[in-house]
Each structure stands twice: as structure tokens, then as C-alpha cells.
XYZ file of C-alpha atoms in Angstrom:
423
model
C 3.557 25.499 12.681
C 1.614 22.766 10.957
C 0.062 23.847 7.690
C -3.441 22.382 7.350
C -5.087 23.502 4.148
C -8.826 23.296 3.587
C -9.677 22.682 -0.059
C -12.830 24.819 -0.039
C -13.786 28.225 1.241
C -16.686 27.158 3.451
C -17.338 29.233 6.540
C -16.170 27.746 9.836
C -18.493 25.766 12.103
C -17.986 24.234 15.533
C -17.231 20.996 13.740
C -14.421 22.828 11.910
C -13.155 24.232 15.177
C -12.833 20.716 16.585
C -11.379 19.192 13.428
C -8.781 21.898 12.915
C -8.097 23.274 16.395
C -8.459 20.393 18.903
C -5.001 19.254 19.952
C -4.841 16.067 22.004
C -1.473 15.033 23.395
C 0.833 13.885 20.614
C 2.017 10.273 20.403
C 5.092 10.468 18.183
C 7.377 7.441 18.285
C 10.619 9.068 17.062
C 12.396 12.402 16.938
C 12.072 14.815 14.054
C 15.739 14.218 13.320
C 15.024 10.495 12.881
C 12.227 11.275 10.422
C 14.451 13.764 8.596
C 17.111 11.105 8.048
C 14.493 8.689 6.773
C 13.260 11.213 4.218
C 16.848 11.825 3.081
C 17.388 8.100 2.517
C 14.166 7.813 0.533
C 15.015 10.792 -1.693
C 18.540 9.481 -2.302
C 17.188 6.124 -3.479
C 14.579 7.883 -5.634
C 17.363 9.831 -7.344
C 19.410 6.670 -7.856
C 16.471 4.867 -9.459
C 15.148 7.772 -11.500
C 11.840 8.389 -9.728
C 10.783 12.034 -9.493
C 7.768 11.765 -7.195
C 6.409 9.010 -4.934
C 2.834 8.791 -3.724
C 2.909 6.409 -0.772
C -0.257 4.691 0.430
C 0.824 1.552 2.318
C 0.360 1.915 6.095
C 3.994 0.925 6.663
C 5.337 3.615 4.313
C 3.091 6.342 5.692
C 4.152 5.442 9.215
C 7.855 5.241 8.376
C 8.025 8.766 6.967
C 5.462 10.654 9.065
C 4.364 8.592 12.074
C 0.855 8.230 10.631
C -1.165 5.334 12.036
C -4.878 4.597 12.237
C -7.301 1.782 12.972
C -8.946 2.083 9.549
C -7.438 2.488 6.097
C -10.537 2.022 3.873
C -8.926 -1.010 2.210
C -12.243 -2.927 1.882
C -14.608 0.001 2.211
C -17.522 1.148 0.023
C -16.626 2.301 -3.473
C -17.636 5.823 -2.465
C -14.790 5.870 0.092
C -11.673 4.951 -1.913
C -8.456 4.400 0.050
C -6.582 7.388 -1.338
C -4.936 9.159 1.601
C -1.170 9.092 1.413
C 2.170 10.860 1.501
C 3.787 12.586 -1.480
C 7.583 12.847 -1.665
C 9.543 14.645 -4.385
C 13.175 13.906 -5.139
C 14.095 17.629 -5.153
C 12.250 18.765 -2.006
C 13.215 18.184 1.622
C 9.611 17.954 2.782
C 6.592 15.764 2.202
C 2.898 16.503 1.753
C 0.365 14.448 3.693
C -3.054 14.078 2.042
C -6.069 13.036 4.119
C -9.782 13.600 4.624
C -10.758 16.208 7.183
C -12.427 13.596 9.394
C -8.917 12.414 10.258
C -7.554 15.922 10.916
C -7.249 15.316 14.664
C -5.576 11.969 14.082
C -2.922 13.597 11.910
C -2.018 15.918 14.790
C -1.806 13.076 17.313
C 0.438 10.794 15.304
C 2.328 12.694 12.600
C 5.120 15.239 12.340
C 3.488 16.699 9.232
C 3.986 20.412 8.662
C 2.026 20.315 5.404
C -1.270 18.420 5.539
C -3.768 18.958 2.734
C -7.378 17.902 3.283
C -9.720 16.740 0.554
C -12.618 19.010 -0.447
C -15.595 18.454 1.840
C -17.912 17.695 -1.059
C -15.596 14.953 -2.340
C -16.876 12.620 0.402
C -13.449 11.037 1.112
C -12.548 10.776 -2.586
C -9.420 12.912 -2.937
C -7.854 11.526 -6.119
C -8.563 14.520 -8.351
C -7.562 16.931 -5.590
C -4.257 15.105 -5.019
C -3.365 15.183 -8.719
C -4.305 18.859 -9.052
C -2.325 19.801 -5.941
C 0.817 17.951 -6.973
C 0.627 19.478 -10.446
C 0.273 22.988 -9.031
C 3.277 22.327 -6.748
C 5.323 21.311 -9.781
C 5.756 17.789 -8.401
C 4.212 15.943 -11.365
C 6.978 15.939 -13.918
C 8.426 12.997 -15.779
C 7.052 10.222 -13.554
C 5.357 9.358 -10.266
C 5.728 6.087 -8.375
C 2.913 4.159 -6.739
C 3.211 1.142 -4.449
C 1.893 -1.536 -6.799
C 2.776 -4.308 -4.337
C 0.707 -2.962 -1.460
C -2.872 -4.016 -0.685
C -3.553 -0.305 -0.517
C -4.100 0.858 -3.310
C -6.430 -1.758 -4.765
C -6.611 -2.263 -8.527
C -9.588 0.039 -9.121
C -8.177 2.940 -7.101
C -4.689 2.464 -8.540
C -6.143 2.716 -12.059
C -7.893 5.966 -11.151
C -4.660 7.437 -9.765
C -2.802 6.371 -12.889
C -5.392 8.105 -15.069
C -5.308 11.295 -12.973
C -1.514 11.489 -12.897
C -1.307 10.612 -16.586
C -3.730 13.409 -17.457
C -1.392 15.761 -15.568
C 1.503 14.638 -17.768
C 3.273 12.131 -15.492
C 3.979 8.494 -16.292
C 3.033 6.151 -13.430
C 5.742 3.626 -12.486
C 6.126 0.994 -9.782
C 7.733 2.625 -6.749
C 7.149 -0.271 -4.346
C 10.803 -1.083 -3.765
C 11.923 2.372 -2.613
C 10.446 2.204 0.889
C 10.845 -1.566 1.132
C 14.562 -1.314 0.464
C 15.122 1.727 2.688
C 13.381 0.010 5.616
C 15.599 -3.106 5.435
C 18.447 -1.541 7.472
C 17.203 -0.168 10.789
C 18.457 2.844 12.702
C 19.520 2.598 16.368
C 16.115 3.990 17.377
C 14.361 1.276 15.375
C 16.583 -1.404 16.911
C 15.535 -0.205 20.371
C 11.912 -0.794 19.350
C 12.718 -4.299 18.103
C 14.346 -5.155 21.430
C 11.274 -3.936 23.299
C 9.076 -6.016 20.992
C 11.179 -9.106 21.689
C 10.597 -8.784 25.427
C 6.862 -8.442 24.835
C 6.865 -11.622 22.718
C 8.522 -13.499 25.596
C 5.724 -12.329 27.887
C 3.130 -13.687 25.440
C 4.703 -17.157 25.410
C 5.117 -17.113 29.177
C 1.391 -16.432 29.574
C 0.547 -19.259 27.187
C 2.555 -21.672 29.332
C 0.759 -20.456 32.441
C -2.791 -20.921 31.146
C -2.563 -23.951 28.839
C -4.480 -26.916 30.289
C -7.078 -29.481 29.232
C -10.511 -27.961 28.735
C -9.442 -24.402 27.939
C -10.341 -23.146 24.469
C -7.885 -21.865 21.909
C -9.599 -18.482 22.029
C -9.278 -18.275 25.795
C -5.532 -18.879 25.526
C -5.342 -16.284 22.751
C -7.183 -13.749 24.919
C -4.833 -14.319 27.854
C -1.826 -13.818 25.575
C -3.215 -10.571 24.173
C -4.037 -9.276 27.655
C -0.568 -10.045 29.032
C 1.200 -8.460 26.081
C -1.015 -5.369 26.189
C -0.293 -4.960 29.908
C 3.398 -4.936 28.971
C 2.839 -2.173 26.416
C 2.410 -4.441 23.402
C 0.274 -3.247 20.501
C -2.091 -5.037 18.153
C -0.027 -7.217 15.785
C -0.331 -7.269 12.018
C -1.725 -10.840 12.002
C -4.160 -12.540 14.366
C -1.909 -14.729 16.496
C -2.542 -18.484 16.055
C -3.194 -20.813 18.996
C -3.745 -24.220 17.362
C -4.432 -27.597 18.972
C -4.984 -31.205 17.955
C -5.223 -31.755 14.213
C -5.118 -27.990 13.631
C -1.546 -28.044 14.909
C -0.515 -29.567 11.563
C -0.980 -26.176 9.887
C 0.399 -22.784 10.822
C -2.104 -20.318 9.378
C -5.371 -21.470 10.953
C -7.205 -19.285 13.477
C -7.721 -19.795 17.191
C -11.282 -20.977 17.720
C -13.730 -22.304 20.297
C -12.170 -25.756 20.215
C -11.347 -27.090 23.686
C -7.807 -28.352 24.143
C -7.718 -32.028 25.149
C -5.223 -34.151 27.112
C -2.477 -35.643 24.959
C -2.676 -32.962 22.265
C 0.028 -30.824 20.679
C -0.544 -27.061 20.789
C 1.371 -24.452 18.767
C 1.440 -20.794 19.755
C 2.711 -18.091 17.369
C 3.025 -14.540 18.726
C 4.443 -11.191 17.690
C 5.529 -8.651 20.220
C 4.840 -5.151 18.888
C 6.343 -1.865 20.058
C 5.812 1.349 18.082
C 4.582 -0.949 15.271
C 7.897 -2.858 15.167
C 7.303 -6.619 15.294
C 9.362 -9.528 16.626
C 8.012 -13.011 15.923
C 8.209 -16.077 18.156
C 6.509 -19.493 18.069
C 6.729 -22.503 20.364
C 5.237 -25.996 20.664
C 3.533 -27.472 23.729
C 2.335 -30.947 24.715
C -0.681 -31.295 27.016
C 0.460 -34.212 29.133
C 3.403 -36.523 28.631
C 4.152 -36.974 24.896
C 5.237 -40.202 23.196
C 9.005 -40.853 23.110
C 9.213 -40.568 19.306
C 7.479 -37.184 19.465
C 9.976 -35.997 22.056
C 12.843 -37.206 19.863
C 11.694 -35.335 16.760
C 11.297 -32.156 18.788
C 14.704 -32.599 20.434
C 16.444 -32.980 17.080
C 14.578 -30.036 15.549
C 15.421 -27.789 18.490
C 19.064 -28.830 18.067
C 19.194 -26.877 14.810
C 19.387 -23.723 16.886
C 22.829 -24.793 18.098
C 23.929 -24.560 14.462
C 22.403 -21.090 14.208
C 23.961 -19.933 17.465
C 27.421 -21.040 16.362
C 27.167 -19.251 12.998
C 25.471 -15.963 13.815
C 27.575 -12.886 13.141
C 27.090 -9.535 11.383
C 27.497 -9.987 7.642
C 26.645 -13.708 7.743
C 26.023 -14.939 4.156
C 22.469 -16.170 3.664
C 23.629 -19.146 1.601
C 26.048 -20.306 4.294
C 23.305 -20.362 6.942
C 20.848 -22.156 4.653
C 23.366 -24.810 3.607
C 24.469 -25.518 7.174
C 20.889 -25.952 8.358
C 19.907 -28.216 5.475
C 22.951 -30.400 6.208
C 21.941 -30.607 9.869
C 18.332 -31.561 9.061
C 19.453 -34.292 6.679
C 21.976 -35.711 9.139
C 19.327 -35.695 11.871
C 16.830 -37.559 9.681
C 14.366 -34.667 9.712
C 14.450 -33.546 6.085
C 11.465 -35.624 4.915
C 9.371 -34.263 7.806
C 9.913 -30.616 6.950
C 7.161 -28.073 6.553
C 8.460 -24.607 5.655
C 11.987 -23.730 6.668
C 13.187 -20.168 6.240
C 12.578 -16.661 7.405
C 11.725 -13.087 6.541
C 12.325 -9.510 7.591
C 11.047 -8.177 10.890
C 10.153 -4.517 11.281
C 7.192 -2.170 10.817
C 3.924 -3.989 10.210
C 0.218 -3.225 10.139
C -2.728 -5.543 9.491
C -3.146 -7.628 7.410
C 0.478 -8.798 7.544
C 3.666 -8.913 9.565
C 5.747 -10.652 6.875
C 8.523 -8.298 5.792
C 9.961 -7.827 2.315
C 13.261 -9.731 2.630
C 12.843 -13.521 2.566
C 15.323 -16.405 2.724
C 14.507 -20.044 1.953
C 16.996 -22.913 1.452
C 14.928 -24.281 -1.459
C 14.977 -20.976 -3.356
C 17.751 -18.887 -4.897
C 16.006 -15.686 -3.761
C 18.468 -13.610 -1.692
C 20.914 -16.534 -1.381
C 23.842 -14.320 -2.378
C 23.057 -11.558 0.096
C 24.236 -11.167 3.683
C 22.512 -10.300 6.930
C 23.747 -6.734 7.206
C 24.209 -4.799 10.452
C 20.938 -3.082 11.304
C 18.711 -5.900 10.041
C 16.329 -8.287 11.784
C 14.704 -11.499 10.549
C 12.750 -14.405 11.960
C 13.521 -18.076 11.324
C 10.800 -20.731 11.066
C 11.546 -24.326 11.943
C 8.624 -26.664 11.058
C 8.628 -30.475 11.208
C 5.664 -32.848 11.202
C 5.364 -35.057 14.269
C 4.422 -38.781 14.264
C 0.822 -39.971 13.770
C -0.304 -36.625 12.304
C -0.426 -35.200 15.826
C 0.875 -31.776 14.817
C 3.982 -29.781 13.981
C 7.079 -29.021 15.896
C 6.704 -25.308 15.201
C 9.427 -22.993 16.440
C 10.164 -19.428 15.361
C 13.086 -17.415 16.646
C 14.127 -13.921 15.566
C 17.679 -12.661 14.962
C 19.048 -9.126 15.212
C 22.286 -8.010 13.548
C 24.169 -4.900 14.668
C 27.658 -3.560 13.936
C 29.041 -5.344 16.987
C 27.063 -8.565 17.269
C 24.307 -10.875 16.111
C 21.888 -12.114 18.713
C 18.909 -14.377 19.258
C 16.014 -12.359 20.643
C 14.080 -14.885 22.703
C 14.524 -16.069 26.266
C 12.083 -18.964 25.805
C 13.495 -22.520 25.404
C 13.229 -24.103 21.952
C 12.393 -27.680 22.947
C 8.900 -29.120 23.321
C 7.312 -27.761 26.513
C 5.259 -30.318 28.434
C 2.225 -29.022 30.330
C 1.769 -31.487 33.197
């Protein structure tokens, strides 16, 4: 039975009855056994790195261990509502404690497997920092140190400083625990891989809908809306980043936003989508021409798309990152594309919540970061292929995602890589 502790002794009201007794149908993505194995992996890495207690506040970490998800995480909220809900894990205990405000009590029963949820005192008005520190101290969980996720947008600097003061007053040194969950999440379980495969199919549906609706006179936002609708109808969830649909001069950049601009004949359009299933993301981008493009534009796109033949020939479980990077750079130089490059590289695919879908692991041929690692079985990454087209008309922008298992490595898209012409 789920333990749900009130922090005060107030008499029950109908509001309390709803908060603490209403039980909508649960929406749990994975089995309890899956979550148990995740907790074991986290505790093992904590022991290896000398961290006694972790207090996890990033949406990805909370979701990974408990299933928790919400539409609102107080990240930019009033100062009176600090983003302090989270999950406490201790290296010596095979359970976690979920801390949350009582207004989210029903949500915790819909989405989490928590058997021990502690709610902030009602008079704290969503500010549970003191209560969290007191509770962890009374449990004996605040010993030598406690890790916080310094590299997450949640906690912000002000709230992180308050946690550090509260934990310090209880006798625990605060250390950076960001890498524990980031490193554990790098290698996916079979259940997570199933989610990634579902997400890949949803991404294909998004690009297919873009091809169907792109035409002169339609706005970027209208195309975006059609993509979202098609992916949602296929079971796709809200992605961690607003998906770009960019036309004309905007197609020279990758991080602009779809707007009211009407797409005109002769323009390049780039479409970047993420399919999302149980919060697992797979990224895909393609480039379109509205009407027949110039021959030199076609040629640049043809050569850039040809890089995927290099990828296809090399992909295998355990592929060294450096080997892939060096082979692609050699191809781009031989093809005469190198001086046209935007960003070339990729990053981890997996759990993501707004405001980001960019995972922790990154590879880039112009950086030594992760060059001496391999793409291990159970991992997934995207690969971005960006080259500027003639006359400043836009980018050839193509993103594919790769999945590595024990038996194989595979490309996850069924959408062609070459420039797609919308007649």
C-alpha cells in the first residue's frame, strides 16, 4: 500500500478526501521490476562514486526512477513556489522517498510507483525545503554527503543554495550528483528500446504529414500544427523542444521557431521532429524544396545525403566514435562539402522533458569529447548533417537516429535522406 504522509495534523476535509483518496486509473509506463532494476543501478553507481544520498529534481531523473511526470515543474514560477519536489535515494536502502506538495497528490498516484510519498506541510505553501531536510535527517539519510543535480535547470541557483544550506545545517556536505542518473540512463533496457522503436515510427509519421501538407501559401505554423496532430493521433506525446518548421531565409538556421510566415514557391523548408513514446524521444529532420530546385542545390543535397552510405556501411554494436567521425570527415572533404558545413555530430536519445531533448552523450568530429568511447549495445543517438546551400537559400538539414543492440545497429527512419521536391 502506498504510504502518503501528511506533514501536519489538520482534521480531514472533503478536499483532503479527494487529494488523498481519489484514485484515477494509473498510467505507469513500465513494470515494477523494471523500476527496481533502475534503482539498483543507481545505488551501485552511488556506492562506486562515494555518494551517500541523492536528491533528484530533474524531470528526467524523477521519471526514470518513479514514473513521475507533470505538465508543470515550477521552474520559472513565483519565488513563493520554489521548484523543490523530488526523489531521495540512499545508497544503503532499496527504496526511494518521493517529496511533493499535496496539490499533486492525485498526480503521484496516476503516474508513479511510489510506496513512500511525503507531502509538504500545508502552511508551507509549496515550499518544502526545510521539511525535506528534516525528514531525511530523521530517516538517517543525511550522513557524510548528499548529491544534487547541479547541471539541471531544476534546481535553479537560488533554490539550490537554499537546499545546500538546509542539508549543510543537518550535517551533510552537498556535492554534484548530476552524473549518476545521466550515466545510468546511457544504456537502455529492452523495455526502453521498445519505447525508442515506437518513437521512431511516430517521427516517420510526422515527416510524412509534412510532405503531404507542404505547399505554397501555407504558413510554417499550419505545417507544424498538422505534424503535431498526426503524431498525436499515432500516440505521440509532446516533445521536449518545439519542433522547427523553417522556410526561406530562416532555413539557414536550425533553432528558429515556426511562425506565421507563408511558404513561397522556390523556397527551401526544413522540418525537425521528435517522435515521443513514454517520454522516449527519437529525432528526425529532413529538407524540402517547394518547386523544382536549381541543379547546384540538388547536387549539394545529393552529396550530403550520400554520407549516410558511409554510416550504413560502418554501423555495428561497439563502433568506435572516432572511427565514425574520421570516416565522415573524409567523405565530406572528398565530396567538396567541408567548407559548407554547419554542425556535424550527434547526441544521446532517450528520456526528455521540456525544455530540451538533447541527451547527455555528445559526439562531434571537431572535438575530443567522447572520441575514445564506443557506441555500446543498448544506446541510441541522433546524427545531424548540416550543409549550407547555394545563394543563402537554406540548409541541407538531415537528422537520422541510430540504435545499437547486442545483435545489431540500425537506422531508425524510413524516410529518404535526399532533398524532397514538393511539386
